[in-house]
Structure formats: structure tokens, C-alpha cells
Coordinates of C-alpha atoms and ligand atoms in Angstrom, one line a residue:
X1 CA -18.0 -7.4 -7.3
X2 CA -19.5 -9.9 -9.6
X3 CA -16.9 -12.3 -8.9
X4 CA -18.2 -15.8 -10.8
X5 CA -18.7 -19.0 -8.8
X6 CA -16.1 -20.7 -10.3
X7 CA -13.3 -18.5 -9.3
X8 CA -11.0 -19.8 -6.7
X9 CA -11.5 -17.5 -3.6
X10 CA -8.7 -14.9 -2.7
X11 CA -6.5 -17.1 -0.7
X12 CA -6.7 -19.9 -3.6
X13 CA -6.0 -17.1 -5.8
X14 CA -2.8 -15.7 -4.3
X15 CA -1.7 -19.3 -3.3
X16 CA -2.2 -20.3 -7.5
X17 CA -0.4 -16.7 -8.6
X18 CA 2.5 -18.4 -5.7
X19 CA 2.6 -22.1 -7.7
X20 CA 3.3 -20.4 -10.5
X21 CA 6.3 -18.3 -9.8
X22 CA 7.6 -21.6 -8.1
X23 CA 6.7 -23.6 -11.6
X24 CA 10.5 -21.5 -12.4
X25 CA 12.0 -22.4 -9.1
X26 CA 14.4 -25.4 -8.0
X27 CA 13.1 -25.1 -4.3
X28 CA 11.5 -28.5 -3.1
X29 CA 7.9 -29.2 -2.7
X30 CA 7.9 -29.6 1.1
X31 CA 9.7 -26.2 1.5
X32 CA 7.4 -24.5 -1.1
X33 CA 5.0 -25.9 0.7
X34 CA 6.4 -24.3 4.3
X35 CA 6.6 -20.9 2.9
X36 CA 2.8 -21.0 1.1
X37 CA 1.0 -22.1 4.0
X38 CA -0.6 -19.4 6.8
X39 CA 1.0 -20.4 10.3
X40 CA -2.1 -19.3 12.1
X41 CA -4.8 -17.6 12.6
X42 CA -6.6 -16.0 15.1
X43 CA -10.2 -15.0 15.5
X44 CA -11.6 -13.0 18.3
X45 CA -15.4 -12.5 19.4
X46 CA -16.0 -10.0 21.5
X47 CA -18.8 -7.7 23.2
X48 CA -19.1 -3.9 23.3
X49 CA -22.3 -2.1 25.1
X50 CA -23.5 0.3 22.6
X51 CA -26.9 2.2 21.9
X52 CA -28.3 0.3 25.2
X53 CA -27.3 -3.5 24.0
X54 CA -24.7 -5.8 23.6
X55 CA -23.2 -5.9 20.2
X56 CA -20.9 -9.0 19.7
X57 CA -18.1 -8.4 16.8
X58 CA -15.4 -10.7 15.2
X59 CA -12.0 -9.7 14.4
X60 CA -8.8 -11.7 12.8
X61 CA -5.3 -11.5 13.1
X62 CA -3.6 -13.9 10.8
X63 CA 0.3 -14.4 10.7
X64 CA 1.0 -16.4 7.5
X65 CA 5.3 -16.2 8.0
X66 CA 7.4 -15.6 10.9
X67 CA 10.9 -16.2 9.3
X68 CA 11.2 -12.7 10.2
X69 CA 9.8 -10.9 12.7
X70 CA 8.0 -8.5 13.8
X71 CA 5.4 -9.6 11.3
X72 CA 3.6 -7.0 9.8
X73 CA 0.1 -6.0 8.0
X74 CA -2.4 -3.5 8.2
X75 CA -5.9 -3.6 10.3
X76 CA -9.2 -3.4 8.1
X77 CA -12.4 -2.3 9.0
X78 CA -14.8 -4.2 6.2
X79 CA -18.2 -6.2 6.2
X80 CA -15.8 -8.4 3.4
X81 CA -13.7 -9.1 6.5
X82 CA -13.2 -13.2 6.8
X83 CA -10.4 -16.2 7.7
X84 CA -10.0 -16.0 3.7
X85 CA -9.4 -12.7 3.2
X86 CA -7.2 -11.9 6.0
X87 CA -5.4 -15.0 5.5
X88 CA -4.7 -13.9 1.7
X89 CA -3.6 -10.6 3.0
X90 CA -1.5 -11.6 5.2
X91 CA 0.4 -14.1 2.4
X92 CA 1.0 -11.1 0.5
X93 CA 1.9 -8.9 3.5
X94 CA 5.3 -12.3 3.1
X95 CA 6.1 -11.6 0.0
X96 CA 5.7 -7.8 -0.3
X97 CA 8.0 -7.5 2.9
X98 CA 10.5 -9.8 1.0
X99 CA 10.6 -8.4 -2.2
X100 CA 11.3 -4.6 -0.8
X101 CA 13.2 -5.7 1.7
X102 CA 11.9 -4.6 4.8
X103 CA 12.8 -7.4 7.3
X104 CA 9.1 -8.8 8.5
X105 CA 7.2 -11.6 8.4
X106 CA 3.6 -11.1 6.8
X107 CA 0.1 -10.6 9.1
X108 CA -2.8 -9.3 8.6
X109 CA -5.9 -8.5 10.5
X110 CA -8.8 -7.6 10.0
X111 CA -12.9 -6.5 11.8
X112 CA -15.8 -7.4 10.3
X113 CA -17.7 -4.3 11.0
X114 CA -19.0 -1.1 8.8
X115 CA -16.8 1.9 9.8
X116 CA -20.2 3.9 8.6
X117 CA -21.9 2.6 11.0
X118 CA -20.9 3.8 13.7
X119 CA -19.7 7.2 15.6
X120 CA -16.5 8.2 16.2
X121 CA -17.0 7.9 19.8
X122 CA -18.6 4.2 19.4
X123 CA -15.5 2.9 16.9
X124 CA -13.1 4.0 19.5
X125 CA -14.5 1.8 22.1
X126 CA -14.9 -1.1 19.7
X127 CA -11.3 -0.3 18.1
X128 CA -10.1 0.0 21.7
X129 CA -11.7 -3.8 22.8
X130 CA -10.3 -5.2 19.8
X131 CA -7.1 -3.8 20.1
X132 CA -7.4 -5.6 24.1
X133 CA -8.0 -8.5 22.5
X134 CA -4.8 -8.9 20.2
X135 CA -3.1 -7.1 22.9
X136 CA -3.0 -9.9 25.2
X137 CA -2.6 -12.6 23.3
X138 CA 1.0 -10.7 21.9
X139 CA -1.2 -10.3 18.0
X140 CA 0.0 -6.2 18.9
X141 CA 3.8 -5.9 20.1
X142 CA 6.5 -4.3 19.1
X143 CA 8.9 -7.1 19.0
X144 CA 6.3 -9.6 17.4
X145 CA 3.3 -8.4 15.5
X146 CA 3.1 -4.9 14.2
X147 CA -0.2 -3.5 12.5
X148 CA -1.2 -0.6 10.3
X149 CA -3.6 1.0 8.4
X150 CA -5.7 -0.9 5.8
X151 CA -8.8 -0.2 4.2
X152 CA -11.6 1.3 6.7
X153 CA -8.7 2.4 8.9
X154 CA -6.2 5.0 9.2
X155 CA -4.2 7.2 11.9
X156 CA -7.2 7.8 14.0
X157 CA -8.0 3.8 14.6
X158 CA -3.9 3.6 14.9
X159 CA -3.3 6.3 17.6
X160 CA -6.2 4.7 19.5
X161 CA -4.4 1.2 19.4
X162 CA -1.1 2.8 20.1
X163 CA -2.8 4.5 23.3
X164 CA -4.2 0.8 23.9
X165 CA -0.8 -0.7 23.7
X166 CA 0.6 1.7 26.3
X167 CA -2.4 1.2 28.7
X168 CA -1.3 -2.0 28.8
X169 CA 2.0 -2.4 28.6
X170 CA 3.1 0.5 31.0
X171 CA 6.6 -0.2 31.0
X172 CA 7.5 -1.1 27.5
X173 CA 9.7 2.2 26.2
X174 CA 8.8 0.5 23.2
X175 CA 5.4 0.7 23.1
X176 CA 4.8 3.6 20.2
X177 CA 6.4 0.7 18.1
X178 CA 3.5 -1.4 18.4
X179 CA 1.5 -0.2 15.7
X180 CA 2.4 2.3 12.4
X181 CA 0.4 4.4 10.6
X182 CA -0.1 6.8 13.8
X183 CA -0.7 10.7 13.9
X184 CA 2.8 12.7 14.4
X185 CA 1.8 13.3 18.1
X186 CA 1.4 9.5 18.9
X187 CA 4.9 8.7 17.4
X188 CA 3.8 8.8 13.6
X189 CA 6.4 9.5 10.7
X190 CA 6.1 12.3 8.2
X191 CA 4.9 10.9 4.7
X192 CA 3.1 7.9 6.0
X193 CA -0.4 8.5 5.5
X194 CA 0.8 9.7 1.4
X195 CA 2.9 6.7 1.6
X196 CA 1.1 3.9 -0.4
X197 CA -0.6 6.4 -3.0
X198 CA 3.1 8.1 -3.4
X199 CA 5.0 4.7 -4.0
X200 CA 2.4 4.4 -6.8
X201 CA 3.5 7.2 -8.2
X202 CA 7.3 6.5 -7.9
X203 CA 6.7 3.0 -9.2
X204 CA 4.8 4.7 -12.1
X205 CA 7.4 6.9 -12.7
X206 CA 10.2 4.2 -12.7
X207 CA 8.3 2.1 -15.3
X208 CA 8.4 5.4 -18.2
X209 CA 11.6 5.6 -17.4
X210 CA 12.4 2.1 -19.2
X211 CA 11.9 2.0 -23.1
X212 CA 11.7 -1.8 -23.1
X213 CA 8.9 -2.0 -20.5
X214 CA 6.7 1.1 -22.0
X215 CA 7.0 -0.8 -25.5
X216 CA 6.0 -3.8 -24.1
X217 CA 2.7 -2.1 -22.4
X218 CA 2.7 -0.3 -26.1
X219 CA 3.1 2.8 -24.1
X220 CA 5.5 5.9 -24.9
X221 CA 6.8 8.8 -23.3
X222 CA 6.6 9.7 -20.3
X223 CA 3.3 10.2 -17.8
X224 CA 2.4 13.7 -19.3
X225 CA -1.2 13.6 -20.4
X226 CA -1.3 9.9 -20.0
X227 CA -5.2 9.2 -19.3
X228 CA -5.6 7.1 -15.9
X229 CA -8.8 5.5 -14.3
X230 CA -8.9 5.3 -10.6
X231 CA -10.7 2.8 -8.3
X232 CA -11.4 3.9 -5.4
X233 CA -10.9 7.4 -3.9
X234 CA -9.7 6.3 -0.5
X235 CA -6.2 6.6 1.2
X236 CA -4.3 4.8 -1.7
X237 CA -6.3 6.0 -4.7
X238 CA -6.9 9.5 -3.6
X239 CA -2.8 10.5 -3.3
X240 CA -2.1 8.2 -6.3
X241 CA -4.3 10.2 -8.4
X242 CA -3.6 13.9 -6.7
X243 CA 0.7 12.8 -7.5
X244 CA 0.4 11.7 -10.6
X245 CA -2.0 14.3 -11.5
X246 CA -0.6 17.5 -9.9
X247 CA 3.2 16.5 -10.0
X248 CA 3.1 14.6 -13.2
X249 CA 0.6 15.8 -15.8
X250 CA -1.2 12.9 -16.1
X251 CA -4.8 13.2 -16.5
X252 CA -7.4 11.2 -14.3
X253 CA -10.1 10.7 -17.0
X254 CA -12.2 8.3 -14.4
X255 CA -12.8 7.3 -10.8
X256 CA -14.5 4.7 -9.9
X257 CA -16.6 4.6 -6.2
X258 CA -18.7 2.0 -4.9
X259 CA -21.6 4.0 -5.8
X260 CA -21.4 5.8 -8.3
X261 CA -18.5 7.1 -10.7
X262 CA -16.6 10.5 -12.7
X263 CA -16.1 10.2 -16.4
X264 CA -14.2 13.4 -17.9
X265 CA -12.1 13.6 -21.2
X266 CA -9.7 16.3 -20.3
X267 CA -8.9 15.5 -16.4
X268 CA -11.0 15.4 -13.3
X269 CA -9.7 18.1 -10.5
X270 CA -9.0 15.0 -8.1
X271 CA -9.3 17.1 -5.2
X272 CA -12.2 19.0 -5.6
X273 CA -13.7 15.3 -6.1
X274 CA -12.5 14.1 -3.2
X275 CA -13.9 17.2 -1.1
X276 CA -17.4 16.6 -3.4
X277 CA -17.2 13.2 -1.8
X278 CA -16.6 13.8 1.5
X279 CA -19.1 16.7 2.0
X280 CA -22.1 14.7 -0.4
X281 CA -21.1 11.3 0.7
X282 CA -21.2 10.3 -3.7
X283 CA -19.8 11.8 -6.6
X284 CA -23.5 12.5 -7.9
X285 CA -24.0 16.2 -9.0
X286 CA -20.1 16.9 -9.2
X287 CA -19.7 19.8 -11.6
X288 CA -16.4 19.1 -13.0
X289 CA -17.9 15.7 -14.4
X290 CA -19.9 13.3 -15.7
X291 CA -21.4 11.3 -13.1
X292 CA -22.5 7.6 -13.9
X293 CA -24.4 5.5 -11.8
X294 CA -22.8 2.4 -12.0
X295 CA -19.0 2.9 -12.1
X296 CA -18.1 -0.9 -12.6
X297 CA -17.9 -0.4 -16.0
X298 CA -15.1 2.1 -16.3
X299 CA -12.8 -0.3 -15.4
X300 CA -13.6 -1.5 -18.8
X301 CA -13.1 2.0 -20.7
X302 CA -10.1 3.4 -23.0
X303 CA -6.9 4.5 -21.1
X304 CA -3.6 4.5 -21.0
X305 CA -3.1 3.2 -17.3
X306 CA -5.3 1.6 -15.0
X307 CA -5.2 1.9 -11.2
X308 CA -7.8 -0.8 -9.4
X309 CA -7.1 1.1 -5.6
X310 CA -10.3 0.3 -3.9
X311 CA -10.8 -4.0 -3.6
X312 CA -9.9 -7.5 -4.1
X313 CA -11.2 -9.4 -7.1
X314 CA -12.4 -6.2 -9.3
X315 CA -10.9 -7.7 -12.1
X316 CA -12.2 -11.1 -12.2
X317 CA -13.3 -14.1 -15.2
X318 CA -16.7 -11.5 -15.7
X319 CA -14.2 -8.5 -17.0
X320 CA -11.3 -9.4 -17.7
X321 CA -11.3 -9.6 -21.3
X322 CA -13.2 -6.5 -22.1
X323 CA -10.7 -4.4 -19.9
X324 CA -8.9 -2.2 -22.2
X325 CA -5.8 -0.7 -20.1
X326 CA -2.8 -1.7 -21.6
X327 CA -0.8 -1.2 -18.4
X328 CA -2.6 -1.7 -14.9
X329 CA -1.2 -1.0 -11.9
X330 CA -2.6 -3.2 -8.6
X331 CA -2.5 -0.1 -5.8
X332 CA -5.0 -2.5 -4.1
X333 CA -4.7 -5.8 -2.8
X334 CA -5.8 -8.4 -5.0
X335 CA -7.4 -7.0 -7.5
X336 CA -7.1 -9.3 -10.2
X337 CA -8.0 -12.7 -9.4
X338 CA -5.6 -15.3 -11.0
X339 CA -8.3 -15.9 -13.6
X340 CA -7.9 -12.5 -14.7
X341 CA -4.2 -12.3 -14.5
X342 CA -3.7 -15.7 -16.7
X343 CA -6.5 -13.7 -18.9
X344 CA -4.9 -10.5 -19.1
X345 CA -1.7 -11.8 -19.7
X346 CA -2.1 -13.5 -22.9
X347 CA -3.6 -10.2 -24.1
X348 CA -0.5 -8.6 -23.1
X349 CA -1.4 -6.3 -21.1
X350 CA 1.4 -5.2 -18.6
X351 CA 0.8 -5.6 -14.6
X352 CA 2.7 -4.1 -11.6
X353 CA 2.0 -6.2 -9.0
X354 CA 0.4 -5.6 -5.8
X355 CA 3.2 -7.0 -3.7
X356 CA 5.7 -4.5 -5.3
X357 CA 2.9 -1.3 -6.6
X358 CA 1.2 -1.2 -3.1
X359 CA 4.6 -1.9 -0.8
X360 CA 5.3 1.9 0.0
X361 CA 3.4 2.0 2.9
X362 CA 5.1 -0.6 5.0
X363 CA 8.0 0.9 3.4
X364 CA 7.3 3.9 4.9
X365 CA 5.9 1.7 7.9
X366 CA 9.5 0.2 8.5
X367 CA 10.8 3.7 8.8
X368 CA 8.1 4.6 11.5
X369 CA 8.9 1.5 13.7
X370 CA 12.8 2.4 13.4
X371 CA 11.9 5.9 14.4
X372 CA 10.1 4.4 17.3
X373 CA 12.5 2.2 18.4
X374 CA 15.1 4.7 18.4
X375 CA 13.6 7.5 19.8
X376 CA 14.6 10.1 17.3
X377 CA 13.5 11.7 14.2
X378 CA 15.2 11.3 11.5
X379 CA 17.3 13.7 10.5
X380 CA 17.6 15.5 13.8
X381 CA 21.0 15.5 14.1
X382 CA 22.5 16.1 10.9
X383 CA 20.7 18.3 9.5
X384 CA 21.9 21.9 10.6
X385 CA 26.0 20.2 10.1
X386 CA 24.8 19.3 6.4
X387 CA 23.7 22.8 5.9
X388 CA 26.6 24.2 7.6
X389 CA 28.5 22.9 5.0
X390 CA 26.8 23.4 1.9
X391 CA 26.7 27.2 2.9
X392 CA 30.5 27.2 3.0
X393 CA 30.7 25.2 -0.6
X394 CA 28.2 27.7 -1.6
X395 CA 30.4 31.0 -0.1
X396 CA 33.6 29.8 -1.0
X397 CA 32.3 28.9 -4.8
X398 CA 30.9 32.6 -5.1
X399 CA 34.2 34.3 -3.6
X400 CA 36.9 32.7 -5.8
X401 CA 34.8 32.7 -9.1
X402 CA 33.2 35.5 -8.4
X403 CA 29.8 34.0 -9.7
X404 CA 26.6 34.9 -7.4
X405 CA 24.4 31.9 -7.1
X406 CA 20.4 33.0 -7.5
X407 CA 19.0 32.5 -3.8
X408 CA 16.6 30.2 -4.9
X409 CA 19.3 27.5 -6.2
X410 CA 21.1 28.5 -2.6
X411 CA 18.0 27.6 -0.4
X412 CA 17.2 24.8 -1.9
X413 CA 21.2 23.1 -2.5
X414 CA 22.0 24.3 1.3
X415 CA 18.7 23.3 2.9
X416 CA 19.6 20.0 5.0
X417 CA 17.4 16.9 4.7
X418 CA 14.7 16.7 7.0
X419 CA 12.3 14.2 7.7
X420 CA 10.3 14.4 5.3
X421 CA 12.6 14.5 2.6
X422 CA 14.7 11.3 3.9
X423 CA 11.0 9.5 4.0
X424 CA 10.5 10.3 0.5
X425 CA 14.5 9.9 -0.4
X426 CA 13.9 6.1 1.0
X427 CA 11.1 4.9 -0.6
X428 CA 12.0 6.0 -3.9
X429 CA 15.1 4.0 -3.2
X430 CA 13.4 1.4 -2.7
X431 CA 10.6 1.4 -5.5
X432 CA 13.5 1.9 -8.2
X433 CA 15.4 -0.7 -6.3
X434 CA 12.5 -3.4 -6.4
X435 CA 11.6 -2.4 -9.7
X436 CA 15.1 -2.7 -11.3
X437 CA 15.3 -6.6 -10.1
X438 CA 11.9 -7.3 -11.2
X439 CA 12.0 -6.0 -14.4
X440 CA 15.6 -7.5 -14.8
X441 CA 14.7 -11.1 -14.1
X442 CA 11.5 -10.2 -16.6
X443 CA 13.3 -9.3 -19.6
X444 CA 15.4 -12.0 -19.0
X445 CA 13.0 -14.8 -18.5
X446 CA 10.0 -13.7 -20.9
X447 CA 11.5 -14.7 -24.5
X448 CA 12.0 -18.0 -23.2
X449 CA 8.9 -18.2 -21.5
X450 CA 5.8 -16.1 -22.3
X451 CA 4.0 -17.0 -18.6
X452 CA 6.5 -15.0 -17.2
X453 CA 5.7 -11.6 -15.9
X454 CA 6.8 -9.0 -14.0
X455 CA 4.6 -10.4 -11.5
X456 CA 6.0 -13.9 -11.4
X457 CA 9.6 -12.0 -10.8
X458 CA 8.4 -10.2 -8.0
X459 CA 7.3 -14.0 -6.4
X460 CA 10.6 -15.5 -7.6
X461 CA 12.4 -12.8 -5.9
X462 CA 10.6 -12.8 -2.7
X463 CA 10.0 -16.8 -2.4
X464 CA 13.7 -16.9 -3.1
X465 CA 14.7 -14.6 0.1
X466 CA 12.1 -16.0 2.3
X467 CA 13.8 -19.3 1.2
X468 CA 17.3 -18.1 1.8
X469 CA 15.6 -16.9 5.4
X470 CA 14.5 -20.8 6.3
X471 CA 18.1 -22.0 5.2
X472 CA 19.5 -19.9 7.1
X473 CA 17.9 -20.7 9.9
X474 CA 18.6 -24.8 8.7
X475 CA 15.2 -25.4 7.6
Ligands
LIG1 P1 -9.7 3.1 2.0 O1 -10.7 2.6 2.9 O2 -9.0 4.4 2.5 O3 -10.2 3.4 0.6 C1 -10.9 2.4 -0.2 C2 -11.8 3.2 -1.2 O4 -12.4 2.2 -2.1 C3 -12.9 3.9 -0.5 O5 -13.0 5.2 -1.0 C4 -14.1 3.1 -0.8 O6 -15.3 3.8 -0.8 C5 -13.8 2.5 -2.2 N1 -14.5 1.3 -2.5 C6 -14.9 0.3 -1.7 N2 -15.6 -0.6 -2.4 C7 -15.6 -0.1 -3.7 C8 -16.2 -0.7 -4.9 N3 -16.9 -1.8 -4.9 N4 -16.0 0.0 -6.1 C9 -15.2 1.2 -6.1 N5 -14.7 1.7 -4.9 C10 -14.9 1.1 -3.8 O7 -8.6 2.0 1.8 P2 -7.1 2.1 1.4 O8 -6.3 2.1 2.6 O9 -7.0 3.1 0.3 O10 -6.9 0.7 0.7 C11 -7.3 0.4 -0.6 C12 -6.6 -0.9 -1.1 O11 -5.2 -0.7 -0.9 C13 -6.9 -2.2 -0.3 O12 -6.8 -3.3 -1.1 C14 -5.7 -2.2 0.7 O13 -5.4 -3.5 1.2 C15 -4.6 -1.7 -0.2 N6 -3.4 -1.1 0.6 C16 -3.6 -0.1 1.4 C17 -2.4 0.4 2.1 C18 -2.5 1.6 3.0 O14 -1.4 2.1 3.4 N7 -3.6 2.1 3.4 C19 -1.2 -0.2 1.9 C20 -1.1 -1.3 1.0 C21 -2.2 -1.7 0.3

């Protein structure tokens, strides 16, 4: 995306975003050092018989940190797909894990390959013979390296690698651990295909809920009516935009796609774009907008919020002082180079960072593996006892006051948890959670220094446990 030549490339970029949150730190330079560096990486070639010929593809699976393992990061399906890349993701995948505390070490891999391509039935057999690949080197295991969904991929590619896994590994009862991100019937959790696009929204929601950080964005209010501009209408984007639209009021004045974008003043119905999309391939001829060839420059236009959901680097040294947002959320990976960020920081704009905006889907992801690993769902066995005893509160209540409770307040106070709910119960936890120490150490650091962001908090806080992890282990 017009990226200039001088900018760094994505690894460099994340690694320069890292120096600077350990410019605050008293950790040493060799252990700094330890924690930045990407332990390995490994890259797979490999041959698939298709349409009558050979075609030879090249996959990555990079583990940047094992203090804790499994380590963990999604699979993606891109032609953008290199060492750099994957090696950047999978730094991030470090400090994400550490700042929301889900116990992993941070991976990421990655296909060089577009999903578009191909048919179904031909991605299967080359998501399968990748899968074999990682498989037997131990880059797929329960116990050690865990992937998910990423770009390009979702619950189709995962159940395909699960199935893979358990091909494989005949005897492991542990196998449906091997991967997240799968359908229900391969072992899947409720809420985890909504989960990135909803932690958005919960991350979103914490930020109005703090006067101090909406002033400093020179926001006010809550999310009602607030105008947002999407990038990218795939798994993230398209549930980020449907919550905060649908539950929330906001309105989705713009969404950006790789070819071609939606401009409308009072809202865009998010999804009747997204079914536009699917059935027409582009946005072009969408009746419930304006439809503008090239989209890049929305990311430039009026709004309250901004939500960059689709790429790396969309917000580079080319853009970054015409963009207007005044609060940006980074749904995707990357999407402000460290150019951009040192940029868009001196014009104050307010950032949620990737590692904490994006982290509800290996939140949700840690849930998953848990479920796998012990064989239940969640909420299987308390349920009916919880509701057992709320309808005894609620009889007890009505026959001493004498007060009758309207059924709908009954259903829905003696209604157990189920898993569905305790998905969504623990991811808000821990978006408020993560949010509440970042913006802490922010508010606290930023009269003294004006470098420091909300983004340098959320490295401070996550170098500091991965750290704590290597002492610990007497490092
Ligand atoms: P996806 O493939 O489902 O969607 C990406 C969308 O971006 C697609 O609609 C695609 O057409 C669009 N896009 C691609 N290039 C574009 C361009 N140049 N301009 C505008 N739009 C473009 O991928 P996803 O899973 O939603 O991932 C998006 C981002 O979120 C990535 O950075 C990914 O690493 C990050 N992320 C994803 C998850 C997850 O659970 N899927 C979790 C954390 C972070």
C-alpha cells in the first residue's frame, strides 16, 4: 500500500515500536535483546499435483518466544506472505499473549499463496500438505505450537489441519488442541470466529467509558452516532463494524476494500454490504452507498474513529499526516508503521494498539485449547444448579413480598450461563482488565513524557512479564 522506500520493513518496524517502550525500562541490553529477537524460523517448500502439474508452494512457521509455551499465532493465506512478515507477526503474537495474559509464547505462520486462486477442493489438499509439513517437524502440537486463523484463513482451513493433526497423531487425546479457530463439530468454541471483531468492540467500549482518555482523543460521549471508517470487511472488520453498529449506535460512514470502497453520511447497513460483497465479489453498484474506486483515500477522511482491519503498513510516512481520525483503533496487525506512529503521535491522535485492540481472538483461542484439553464445554456442569437456584431466589422473593417479577426479568436473571455467555463474560474481563493497566501506566507516564502512549504501556507491560518469565526461569 504505497509504503515509501525508506520505511523500515514490518519486522524493523515492530522491533523500533519495542526500543522504544524499553527506552522507559531498567531491563539490561542483553536481556532486551533475548526477548526482541525471533528464536527461529522455519520455511517449508513443498509440492502439490494440481490441474495436471506440480505446483511447488512455500510456507513459514516462525516462533519468535518460547518463555511460555504452547506458542501461539494464526496461519495466513497471502501473496504478502514472507520471513519478514511472519517473523513480525509472530513478535507481536509475544507481546499480545503477555499483555492479556494468556500463558503463550508468540508464533506465527504463514503460506504464500492466493486463497482466490484456487477451489475449495484444491486449498484442502495444499492446506492439508502444509499442515504435514509443520506436523512433523512438532510447528502443529498441542503441547508446543498452536495455530489459528489469520487473514486468508478461517474454520474451514482450521478443521482441515485439526483432521491433519489427528491423521497423524492417532493416539494423542489431545489432538483437537492442536489448532483453534475450528468449526463447533471439530472441537471449536462458541464466539470464536466473532472473537477478534467483538474484543474491538469491548475495547471500544471500555475507552468511552474513561473521561480522561475520550478528552485526550478530543472525543465525548459515548459510541452513539460516532462516525467510524472500516478497512477491510473480512473476519475482524466485518464483526467490528456489524457490533459497534447494531449493538452500539455507531455509524459506519466508510469501508475501505482492496478494490474499491463505501462512502455514506448517515451509516452504511454493514451487512447488506458484506452480503453485496460476497455475492459481486466488490462493493461496486451497492445501493445503500457511494462507491469509490480507489478506497485508499478514506483512510484519510473526517471521523470520529478509525479502524485499519484489513493489512500491515496502511498507515505509513505517505499518509500519515493527512489522516484525520482523532482516535484509531489497530484491529489489524501492523497497521501503522513506526513512521506513522511517531507521526501520528505528535498530532495527538489517540492509538489502541494492535497487541491489546486485536488480542480477543487468542483470547477467545486460549478458551478453545482449555476446552480441548479438558474435554468439556464450558458451562456444562453448572449450569442447570445455577438456575436451580436463581428460581428459588426468584420464588421465595415473590412469596414473602408478594411482588410478581415480569417473566422477562425471570428468564433472563434465572437463565444459567452457557457457553456462549462465559466466552463473552471472559474476554470482556480481559479487554477491561488489559485496558485498565494500560491506560493506568499512560496517564501516569505521559505528563512527564509526551513519547509515551498507550501503546508504549502495552510494551512496558508485556516486556516486563515476558522478563519476569526469563527470571524466573534464571535467565
Ligand atoms: P480476512 O482475510 O478475513 O480479512 C481481511 C480483509 O481485508 C478482506 O476483506 C480483504 O479483502 C481486505 N483487504 C486486503 N487487502 C486490502 C487492502 N489493500 N485495502 C483494503 N482492504 C483489504 O482477515 P482477518 O482475519 O480479518 O485479519 C485482518 C487483520 O486482523 C490482519 O492484520 C490479521 O493479522 C489481524 N488479526 C486477525 C485475527 C483473527 O482472529 N482473524 C486476530 C488478530 C489479528
Amino acid at each position: 500500500m504505497n509504503k515509501p522506500l525508506m520505511e523500515p520493513g514490518f519486522r524493523d518496524s515492530v522491533n523500533r515500536l519495542f526500543d522504544h517502550a524499553v527506552s522507559f525500562m531498567s531491563i539490561s541490553p542483553g536481556l532486551a535483546e533475548k526477548i526482541k529477537v525471533v528464536n527461529s524460523t522455519y520455511i517449508v517448500r513443498f509440492g502439490v499435483k494440481l490441474r495436471g502439474d506440480i505446483h511447488t508452494f512455500t510456507g513459514y512457521r516462525s516462533v519468535h518466544s518460547e518463555h511460555a509455551e504452547p506458542v501461539k499465532g494464526g496461519i495466513r493465506f497471502a501473496m504478502s506472505v514472507d520471513q519478514d512478515e511472519v517473523e513480525a507477526l509472530a513478535s507481536l503474537m509475544t507481546y499480545k499473549c503477555a499483555l492479556v495474559e494468556v500463558p503463550f509464547g508468540g508464533s506465527k505462520g504463514g503460506l504464500r499463496i492466493n486463497p482466490r486462486d484456487w477451489e475449495p477442493d484444491e486449498l484442502e489438499r495444499i492446506t492439508r500438505r502444509f499442515a504435514y509439513e509443520l506436523i512433523k517437524r512438532d510447528l502443529i502440537h498441542p503441547s508446543q505450537n498452536v495455530p489459528a486463523p489469520d487473514m486468508g484463513t478461517g474454520e474451514r482451513e482450521m478443521a482441515w489441519i485439526a483432521d491433519q493433526y489427528r491423521r497423524m497423531a492417532t493416539t494423542d487425546i489431545n489432538a483437537r488442541a492442536c489448532v483453534t479457530g475450528k468449526p463447533l463439530p471439530s472441537g471449536g468454541i462458541r464466539g470464536r470466529t466473532e472473537a477478534t471483531g467483538r474484543g474491538v468492540q469491548y475495547a471500544l467500549l471500555e475507552f468511552f467509558r474513561h473521561d480522561d482518555d475520550k478528552k485526550a482523543a478530543g472525543l465525548s460521549g459515548d459510541l452513539e452516532g460516532k462516525r467510524i471508517i472500516v478497512q477491510g470487511l473480512g473476519n475482524v472488520g466485518y464483526h467490528a463494524a456489524k457490533f459497534l453498529s447494531e449493538e452500539d449506535g455507531a455509524k459506519i460512514t466508510g469501508i475501505i476494500e482492496y478494490n474499491g470502497s463505501l462512502y455514506w453520511d448517515d451509516g452504511i447497513d454493514i451487512d447488506a454490504a458484506k452480503d453485496w460483497m460476497t455475492r459481486h465479489g466488490s462493493f461496486r453498484d451497492f445501493p445503500g452507498a457511494t462507491f469509490i474506486e480507489d478506497g485508499a483515500p478514506l483512510l484519510e477522511a473526517d471521523c470520529d474513529i478509525l479502524i485499519p482491519a484489513a493489512m500491515e503498513s496502511a498507515i505509513n510516512l505517505s499518509n500519515a499526516d493527512r489522516v484525520k481520525a482523532p482516535l484509531i483503533i489497530e484491529a489489524a496487525n501492523g497497521p501503522i508503521t513506526a513512521g506513522a506512529d511517531t507521526i501520528l503521535r505528535a498530532k495527538g491522535t489517540v492509538i489502541i494498539p494492535d497487541l491489546y485492540a486485536n488480542a480477543g481472538g487468542v483470547t477467545v483461542s486460549y478458551f478453545e485449547w482449555v476446552k480441548n484439553l479438558s474435554h468439556i464445554r464450558f458451562g456444562r456442569m453448572q449450569r442447570r444448579e445455577e438456575e436451580a437456584h436463581h428460581r428459588m431466589l426468584i420464588e421465595e422473593l415473590e412469596r414473602s413480598s408478594g411482588v410478581t417479577f415480569s417473566d422477562k426479568f425471570k428468564q433472563r436473571y434465572i437463565s444459567g450461563a452457557d457457553e456462549l455467555t462465559l466466552v463473552r463474560s471472559g474476554l470482556d474481563d480481559t479487554m477491561r482488565g488489559a485496558y485498565g493497566q494500560m491506560r493506568e501506566m499512560w496517564h501516569d507516564k505521559r505528563g512527564k513524557h509526551s513519547e509515551f502512549d498507550l501503546r508504549t504501556a502495552g510494551y512496558v507491560l508485556a516486556i516486563d512479564r515476558v522478563a519476569g518469565s526469563y527470571a524466573a526461569l534464571g535467565l
